[in-house]
Amino acid sequence: MKIGIGNDHSALELKAEIIEFLKEKGHEVVDYGTYTTDSCDYPVYGEKVGRAVVSGEVEQGILICGTGLGISLAANKVKGVRAAVCSEPYTAKMARQHNNCNILAFGARVVGAELAKLIVETWLNTEFEGGRHERRVNMIMEIEKKDQ
Ligand code: RB5
């Protein structure tokens, strides 16, 4: 799978581990930055990955900041994004299975590297279930249209 990844300065080290993990599993990774530990603004990277996912440049996105919150909030402002902060595998599984989320976010100051890998693996191995969940996901996306 082609996966886009983005982060802020707090998550550079964890991002490198996740990229290595993804490549080991045979995925293609596009790194949208940031590329240094210089303090930066997470909305920039949330938006970049959000737009890459919605345009189809990549199939799924992974975002990492200190908590996963700021960067996912930014991504969720891009029309078509459903980004979820997941700090353990169960939520990651449900975010795919029930919510058809297209971006996984987590916090480099919240989860360690091994837990993060488990979260990523669970996310990538889980398919959207559809059915009644499709109607609800469509309802979420309809909300965007009300605010045009
Ligand atoms: C940066 O210090 C921190 O605010 C950011 O990484 C993130 O946790 C924001 O939600």
JSON list of C-alpha atoms and ligand atoms in Angstrom, two decimals:
[
{"chain": "A", "resi": 1, "resn": "MET", "atom": "CA", "xyz": [0.00, 0.00, 0.00]},
{"chain": "A", "resi": 2, "resn": "LYS", "atom": "CA", "xyz": [1.13, 3.57, -0.64]},
{"chain": "A", "resi": 3, "resn": "ILE", "atom": "CA", "xyz": [1.08, 5.41, 2.67]},
{"chain": "A", "resi": 4, "resn": "GLY", "atom": "CA", "xyz": [1.64, 9.12, 3.36]},
{"chain": "A", "resi": 5, "resn": "ILE", "atom": "CA", "xyz": [3.22, 10.08, 6.65]},
{"chain": "A", "resi": 6, "resn": "GLY", "atom": "CA", "xyz": [3.57, 13.44, 8.37]},
{"chain": "A", "resi": 7, "resn": "ASN", "atom": "CA", "xyz": [4.70, 14.72, 11.75]},
{"chain": "A", "resi": 8, "resn": "ASP", "atom": "CA", "xyz": [5.88, 17.68, 13.75]},
{"chain": "A", "resi": 9, "resn": "HIS", "atom": "CA", "xyz": [9.18, 18.16, 15.55]},
{"chain": "A", "resi": 10, "resn": "SER", "atom": "CA", "xyz": [8.10, 16.03, 18.54]},
{"chain": "A", "resi": 11, "resn": "ALA", "atom": "CA", "xyz": [7.79, 12.90, 16.45]},
{"chain": "A", "resi": 12, "resn": "LEU", "atom": "CA", "xyz": [10.84, 12.73, 14.20]},
{"chain": "A", "resi": 13, "resn": "GLU", "atom": "CA", "xyz": [12.40, 9.72, 15.88]},
{"chain": "A", "resi": 14, "resn": "LEU", "atom": "CA", "xyz": [9.16, 7.75, 16.09]},
{"chain": "A", "resi": 15, "resn": "LYS", "atom": "CA", "xyz": [8.36, 8.56, 12.47]},
{"chain": "A", "resi": 16, "resn": "ALA", "atom": "CA", "xyz": [11.70, 7.10, 11.37]},
{"chain": "A", "resi": 17, "resn": "GLU", "atom": "CA", "xyz": [10.90, 3.85, 13.20]},
{"chain": "A", "resi": 18, "resn": "ILE", "atom": "CA", "xyz": [7.42, 3.69, 11.70]},
{"chain": "A", "resi": 19, "resn": "ILE", "atom": "CA", "xyz": [8.74, 4.30, 8.18]},
{"chain": "A", "resi": 20, "resn": "GLU", "atom": "CA", "xyz": [11.26, 1.49, 8.61]},
{"chain": "A", "resi": 21, "resn": "PHE", "atom": "CA", "xyz": [8.52, -0.79, 9.94]},
{"chain": "A", "resi": 22, "resn": "LEU", "atom": "CA", "xyz": [6.22, 0.01, 7.02]},
{"chain": "A", "resi": 23, "resn": "LYS", "atom": "CA", "xyz": [8.96, -0.59, 4.46]},
{"chain": "A", "resi": 24, "resn": "GLU", "atom": "CA", "xyz": [9.84, -3.93, 6.09]},
{"chain": "A", "resi": 25, "resn": "LYS", "atom": "CA", "xyz": [6.19, -4.91, 5.61]},
{"chain": "A", "resi": 26, "resn": "GLY", "atom": "CA", "xyz": [6.45, -4.05, 1.90]},
{"chain": "A", "resi": 27, "resn": "HIS", "atom": "CA", "xyz": [4.60, -0.73, 1.90]},
{"chain": "A", "resi": 28, "resn": "GLU", "atom": "CA", "xyz": [5.59, 2.32, -0.11]},
{"chain": "A", "resi": 29, "resn": "VAL", "atom": "CA", "xyz": [5.95, 5.42, 2.08]},
{"chain": "A", "resi": 30, "resn": "VAL", "atom": "CA", "xyz": [5.78, 9.08, 1.09]},
{"chain": "A", "resi": 31, "resn": "ASP", "atom": "CA", "xyz": [7.21, 11.32, 3.82]},
{"chain": "A", "resi": 32, "resn": "TYR", "atom": "CA", "xyz": [5.57, 14.77, 3.87]},
{"chain": "A", "resi": 33, "resn": "GLY", "atom": "CA", "xyz": [7.78, 16.09, 6.68]},
{"chain": "A", "resi": 34, "resn": "THR", "atom": "CA", "xyz": [8.76, 17.71, 8.87]},
{"chain": "A", "resi": 35, "resn": "TYR", "atom": "CA", "xyz": [12.32, 16.53, 8.38]},
{"chain": "A", "resi": 36, "resn": "THR", "atom": "CA", "xyz": [14.11, 18.14, 11.33]},
{"chain": "A", "resi": 37, "resn": "THR", "atom": "CA", "xyz": [13.61, 18.58, 15.06]},
{"chain": "A", "resi": 38, "resn": "ASP", "atom": "CA", "xyz": [13.31, 22.37, 14.63]},
{"chain": "A", "resi": 39, "resn": "SER", "atom": "CA", "xyz": [10.08, 23.58, 16.19]},
{"chain": "A", "resi": 40, "resn": "CYS", "atom": "CA", "xyz": [7.34, 23.71, 13.54]},
{"chain": "A", "resi": 41, "resn": "ASP", "atom": "CA", "xyz": [3.56, 24.03, 13.20]},
{"chain": "A", "resi": 42, "resn": "TYR", "atom": "CA", "xyz": [1.72, 20.69, 13.06]},
{"chain": "A", "resi": 43, "resn": "PRO", "atom": "CA", "xyz": [-1.26, 22.02, 10.98]},
{"chain": "A", "resi": 44, "resn": "VAL", "atom": "CA", "xyz": [1.06, 22.28, 7.96]},
{"chain": "A", "resi": 45, "resn": "TYR", "atom": "CA", "xyz": [1.76, 18.54, 7.99]},
{"chain": "A", "resi": 46, "resn": "GLY", "atom": "CA", "xyz": [-1.78, 17.53, 8.92]},
{"chain": "A", "resi": 47, "resn": "GLU", "atom": "CA", "xyz": [-3.07, 19.42, 5.91]},
{"chain": "A", "resi": 48, "resn": "LYS", "atom": "CA", "xyz": [-0.38, 18.06, 3.55]},
{"chain": "A", "resi": 49, "resn": "VAL", "atom": "CA", "xyz": [-1.14, 14.44, 4.39]},
{"chain": "A", "resi": 50, "resn": "GLY", "atom": "CA", "xyz": [-4.88, 15.11, 4.40]},
{"chain": "A", "resi": 51, "resn": "ARG", "atom": "CA", "xyz": [-4.74, 16.51, 0.89]},
{"chain": "A", "resi": 52, "resn": "ALA", "atom": "CA", "xyz": [-2.52, 13.66, -0.31]},
{"chain": "A", "resi": 53, "resn": "VAL", "atom": "CA", "xyz": [-5.05, 11.10, 0.93]},
{"chain": "A", "resi": 54, "resn": "VAL", "atom": "CA", "xyz": [-8.10, 12.86, -0.48]},
{"chain": "A", "resi": 55, "resn": "SER", "atom": "CA", "xyz": [-6.47, 13.42, -3.89]},
{"chain": "A", "resi": 56, "resn": "GLY", "atom": "CA", "xyz": [-5.50, 9.74, -4.08]},
{"chain": "A", "resi": 57, "resn": "GLU", "atom": "CA", "xyz": [-1.78, 10.49, -4.17]},
{"chain": "A", "resi": 58, "resn": "VAL", "atom": "CA", "xyz": [-1.55, 7.99, -1.30]},
{"chain": "A", "resi": 59, "resn": "GLU", "atom": "CA", "xyz": [-4.09, 5.43, -0.09]},
{"chain": "A", "resi": 60, "resn": "GLN", "atom": "CA", "xyz": [-3.84, 5.99, 3.67]},
{"chain": "A", "resi": 61, "resn": "GLY", "atom": "CA", "xyz": [-2.18, 8.50, 5.98]},
{"chain": "A", "resi": 62, "resn": "ILE", "atom": "CA", "xyz": [-0.32, 8.36, 9.26]},
{"chain": "A", "resi": 63, "resn": "LEU", "atom": "CA", "xyz": [0.14, 11.49, 11.36]},
{"chain": "A", "resi": 64, "resn": "ILE", "atom": "CA", "xyz": [2.24, 11.88, 14.49]},
{"chain": "A", "resi": 65, "resn": "CYS", "atom": "CA", "xyz": [2.64, 14.88, 16.77]},
{"chain": "A", "resi": 66, "resn": "GLY", "atom": "CA", "xyz": [3.06, 15.05, 20.54]},
{"chain": "A", "resi": 67, "resn": "THR", "atom": "CA", "xyz": [-0.42, 13.77, 21.28]},
{"chain": "A", "resi": 68, "resn": "GLY", "atom": "CA", "xyz": [-1.79, 13.05, 17.79]},
{"chain": "A", "resi": 69, "resn": "LEU", "atom": "CA", "xyz": [-4.49, 15.62, 18.48]},
{"chain": "A", "resi": 70, "resn": "GLY", "atom": "CA", "xyz": [-3.39, 18.86, 16.82]},
{"chain": "A", "resi": 71, "resn": "ILE", "atom": "CA", "xyz": [-2.18, 17.21, 13.64]},
{"chain": "A", "resi": 72, "resn": "SER", "atom": "CA", "xyz": [-5.35, 15.09, 13.28]},
{"chain": "A", "resi": 73, "resn": "LEU", "atom": "CA", "xyz": [-7.60, 18.10, 13.96]},
{"chain": "A", "resi": 74, "resn": "ALA", "atom": "CA", "xyz": [-5.84, 19.92, 11.13]},
{"chain": "A", "resi": 75, "resn": "ALA", "atom": "CA", "xyz": [-6.19, 16.96, 8.76]},
{"chain": "A", "resi": 76, "resn": "ASN", "atom": "CA", "xyz": [-9.88, 16.63, 9.60]},
{"chain": "A", "resi": 77, "resn": "LYS", "atom": "CA", "xyz": [-10.46, 20.11, 8.20]},
{"chain": "A", "resi": 78, "resn": "VAL", "atom": "CA", "xyz": [-9.63, 18.80, 4.73]},
{"chain": "A", "resi": 79, "resn": "LYS", "atom": "CA", "xyz": [-12.82, 17.66, 3.03]},
{"chain": "A", "resi": 80, "resn": "GLY", "atom": "CA", "xyz": [-12.93, 13.89, 2.78]},
{"chain": "A", "resi": 81, "resn": "VAL", "atom": "CA", "xyz": [-10.55, 13.19, 5.64]},
{"chain": "A", "resi": 82, "resn": "ARG", "atom": "CA", "xyz": [-11.52, 10.97, 8.51]},
{"chain": "A", "resi": 83, "resn": "ALA", "atom": "CA", "xyz": [-8.55, 11.03, 10.87]},
{"chain": "A", "resi": 84, "resn": "ALA", "atom": "CA", "xyz": [-8.63, 9.18, 14.19]},
{"chain": "A", "resi": 85, "resn": "VAL", "atom": "CA", "xyz": [-6.27, 9.38, 17.14]},
{"chain": "A", "resi": 86, "resn": "CYS", "atom": "CA", "xyz": [-5.59, 5.84, 18.32]},
{"chain": "A", "resi": 87, "resn": "SER", "atom": "CA", "xyz": [-3.46, 5.10, 21.36]},
{"chain": "A", "resi": 88, "resn": "GLU", "atom": "CA", "xyz": [-4.11, 1.35, 21.37]},
{"chain": "A", "resi": 89, "resn": "PRO", "atom": "CA", "xyz": [-4.93, -1.34, 18.78]},
{"chain": "A", "resi": 90, "resn": "TYR", "atom": "CA", "xyz": [-8.64, -1.80, 19.62]},
{"chain": "A", "resi": 91, "resn": "THR", "atom": "CA", "xyz": [-9.49, 1.78, 18.67]},
{"chain": "A", "resi": 92, "resn": "ALA", "atom": "CA", "xyz": [-7.32, 1.47, 15.56]},
{"chain": "A", "resi": 93, "resn": "LYS", "atom": "CA", "xyz": [-9.24, -1.63, 14.52]},
{"chain": "A", "resi": 94, "resn": "MET", "atom": "CA", "xyz": [-12.63, 0.01, 15.08]},
{"chain": "A", "resi": 95, "resn": "ALA", "atom": "CA", "xyz": [-11.55, 3.23, 13.35]},
{"chain": "A", "resi": 96, "resn": "ARG", "atom": "CA", "xyz": [-11.08, 1.17, 10.17]},
{"chain": "A", "resi": 97, "resn": "GLN", "atom": "CA", "xyz": [-13.83, -1.42, 10.64]},
{"chain": "A", "resi": 98, "resn": "HIS", "atom": "CA", "xyz": [-16.67, 0.89, 11.68]},
{"chain": "A", "resi": 99, "resn": "ASN", "atom": "CA", "xyz": [-15.58, 4.43, 10.77]},
{"chain": "A", "resi": 100, "resn": "ASN", "atom": "CA", "xyz": [-13.61, 3.79, 7.57]},
{"chain": "A", "resi": 101, "resn": "CYS", "atom": "CA", "xyz": [-11.00, 6.28, 8.70]},
{"chain": "A", "resi": 102, "resn": "ASN", "atom": "CA", "xyz": [-8.37, 7.14, 6.14]},
{"chain": "A", "resi": 103, "resn": "ILE", "atom": "CA", "xyz": [-5.79, 8.67, 8.46]},
{"chain": "A", "resi": 104, "resn": "LEU", "atom": "CA", "xyz": [-4.33, 7.16, 11.62]},
{"chain": "A", "resi": 105, "resn": "ALA", "atom": "CA", "xyz": [-2.88, 9.57, 14.18]},
{"chain": "A", "resi": 106, "resn": "PHE", "atom": "CA", "xyz": [-1.06, 8.97, 17.43]},
{"chain": "A", "resi": 107, "resn": "GLY", "atom": "CA", "xyz": [1.16, 10.81, 19.86]},
{"chain": "A", "resi": 108, "resn": "ALA", "atom": "CA", "xyz": [4.91, 10.40, 20.11]},
{"chain": "A", "resi": 109, "resn": "ARG", "atom": "CA", "xyz": [4.62, 11.57, 23.72]},
{"chain": "A", "resi": 110, "resn": "VAL", "atom": "CA", "xyz": [1.85, 9.07, 24.41]},
{"chain": "A", "resi": 111, "resn": "VAL", "atom": "CA", "xyz": [2.80, 5.74, 22.84]},
{"chain": "A", "resi": 112, "resn": "GLY", "atom": "CA", "xyz": [6.15, 3.97, 22.65]},
{"chain": "A", "resi": 113, "resn": "ALA", "atom": "CA", "xyz": [7.56, 2.65, 19.38]},
{"chain": "A", "resi": 114, "resn": "GLU", "atom": "CA", "xyz": [6.48, -0.97, 19.87]},
{"chain": "A", "resi": 115, "resn": "LEU", "atom": "CA", "xyz": [2.90, -0.03, 20.75]},
{"chain": "A", "resi": 116, "resn": "ALA", "atom": "CA", "xyz": [2.83, 2.38, 17.82]},
{"chain": "A", "resi": 117, "resn": "LYS", "atom": "CA", "xyz": [3.88, -0.44, 15.46]},
{"chain": "A", "resi": 118, "resn": "LEU", "atom": "CA", "xyz": [1.13, -2.67, 16.81]},
{"chain": "A", "resi": 119, "resn": "ILE", "atom": "CA", "xyz": [-1.40, 0.13, 16.28]},
{"chain": "A", "resi": 120, "resn": "VAL", "atom": "CA", "xyz": [-0.15, 0.67, 12.71]},
{"chain": "A", "resi": 121, "resn": "GLU", "atom": "CA", "xyz": [-0.20, -3.04, 11.92]},
{"chain": "A", "resi": 122, "resn": "THR", "atom": "CA", "xyz": [-3.75, -3.45, 13.26]},
{"chain": "A", "resi": 123, "resn": "TRP", "atom": "CA", "xyz": [-4.89, -0.41, 11.27]},
{"chain": "A", "resi": 124, "resn": "LEU", "atom": "CA", "xyz": [-3.42, -1.68, 8.02]},
{"chain": "A", "resi": 125, "resn": "ASN", "atom": "CA", "xyz": [-4.77, -5.20, 8.48]},
{"chain": "A", "resi": 126, "resn": "THR", "atom": "CA", "xyz": [-8.35, -4.11, 9.11]},
{"chain": "A", "resi": 127, "resn": "GLU", "atom": "CA", "xyz": [-10.92, -3.53, 6.37]},
{"chain": "A", "resi": 128, "resn": "PHE", "atom": "CA", "xyz": [-14.05, -1.37, 6.51]},
{"chain": "A", "resi": 129, "resn": "GLU", "atom": "CA", "xyz": [-17.06, -3.56, 7.30]},
{"chain": "A", "resi": 130, "resn": "GLY", "atom": "CA", "xyz": [-19.59, -1.48, 5.34]},
{"chain": "A", "resi": 131, "resn": "GLY", "atom": "CA", "xyz": [-23.30, -2.30, 5.89]},
{"chain": "A", "resi": 132, "resn": "ARG", "atom": "CA", "xyz": [-24.90, -0.19, 8.60]},
{"chain": "A", "resi": 133, "resn": "HIS", "atom": "CA", "xyz": [-21.57, 1.50, 9.19]},
{"chain": "A", "resi": 134, "resn": "GLU", "atom": "CA", "xyz": [-21.55, 2.84, 5.65]},
{"chain": "A", "resi": 135, "resn": "ARG", "atom": "CA", "xyz": [-24.75, 4.78, 6.28]},
{"chain": "A", "resi": 136, "resn": "ARG", "atom": "CA", "xyz": [-23.27, 6.34, 9.40]},
{"chain": "A", "resi": 137, "resn": "VAL", "atom": "CA", "xyz": [-19.99, 7.24, 7.74]},
{"chain": "A", "resi": 138, "resn": "ASN", "atom": "CA", "xyz": [-21.98, 8.83, 4.90]},
{"chain": "A", "resi": 139, "resn": "MET", "atom": "CA", "xyz": [-23.89, 10.83, 7.52]},
{"chain": "A", "resi": 140, "resn": "ILE", "atom": "CA", "xyz": [-20.60, 12.13, 8.90]},
{"chain": "A", "resi": 141, "resn": "MET", "atom": "CA", "xyz": [-19.51, 13.22, 5.45]},
{"chain": "A", "resi": 142, "resn": "GLU", "atom": "CA", "xyz": [-22.87, 14.92, 4.81]},
{"chain": "A", "resi": 143, "resn": "ILE", "atom": "CA", "xyz": [-22.11, 17.28, 7.69]},
{"chain": "A", "resi": 144, "resn": "GLU", "atom": "CA", "xyz": [-19.27, 18.75, 5.63]},
{"chain": "A", "resi": 145, "resn": "LYS", "atom": "CA", "xyz": [-21.74, 19.76, 2.90]},
{"chain": "A", "resi": 146, "resn": "LYS", "atom": "CA", "xyz": [-23.89, 21.72, 5.36]},
{"chain": "A", "resi": 147, "resn": "ASP", "atom": "CA", "xyz": [-21.02, 24.08, 6.05]},
{"chain": "A", "resi": 148, "resn": "GLN", "atom": "CA", "xyz": [-20.10, 24.96, 2.45]},
{"chain": "B", "resi": 1, "resn": "RB5", "atom": "C1", "xyz": [4.03, 20.51, 20.23]},
{"chain": "B", "resi": 1, "resn": "RB5", "atom": "O1", "xyz": [4.66, 20.94, 21.38]},
{"chain": "B", "resi": 1, "resn": "RB5", "atom": "C2", "xyz": [2.69, 19.87, 20.55]},
{"chain": "B", "resi": 1, "resn": "RB5", "atom": "O2", "xyz": [1.80, 20.87, 20.91]},
{"chain": "B", "resi": 1, "resn": "RB5", "atom": "C3", "xyz": [2.20, 19.08, 19.37]},
{"chain": "B", "resi": 1, "resn": "RB5", "atom": "O3", "xyz": [3.13, 18.11, 19.05]},
{"chain": "B", "resi": 1, "resn": "RB5", "atom": "C4", "xyz": [0.90, 18.35, 19.56]},
{"chain": "B", "resi": 1, "resn": "RB5", "atom": "O4", "xyz": [0.90, 17.53, 20.68]},
{"chain": "B", "resi": 1, "resn": "RB5", "atom": "C5", "xyz": [-0.33, 19.15, 19.44]},
{"chain": "B", "resi": 1, "resn": "RB5", "atom": "O5", "xyz": [-1.45, 18.68, 19.46]}
]
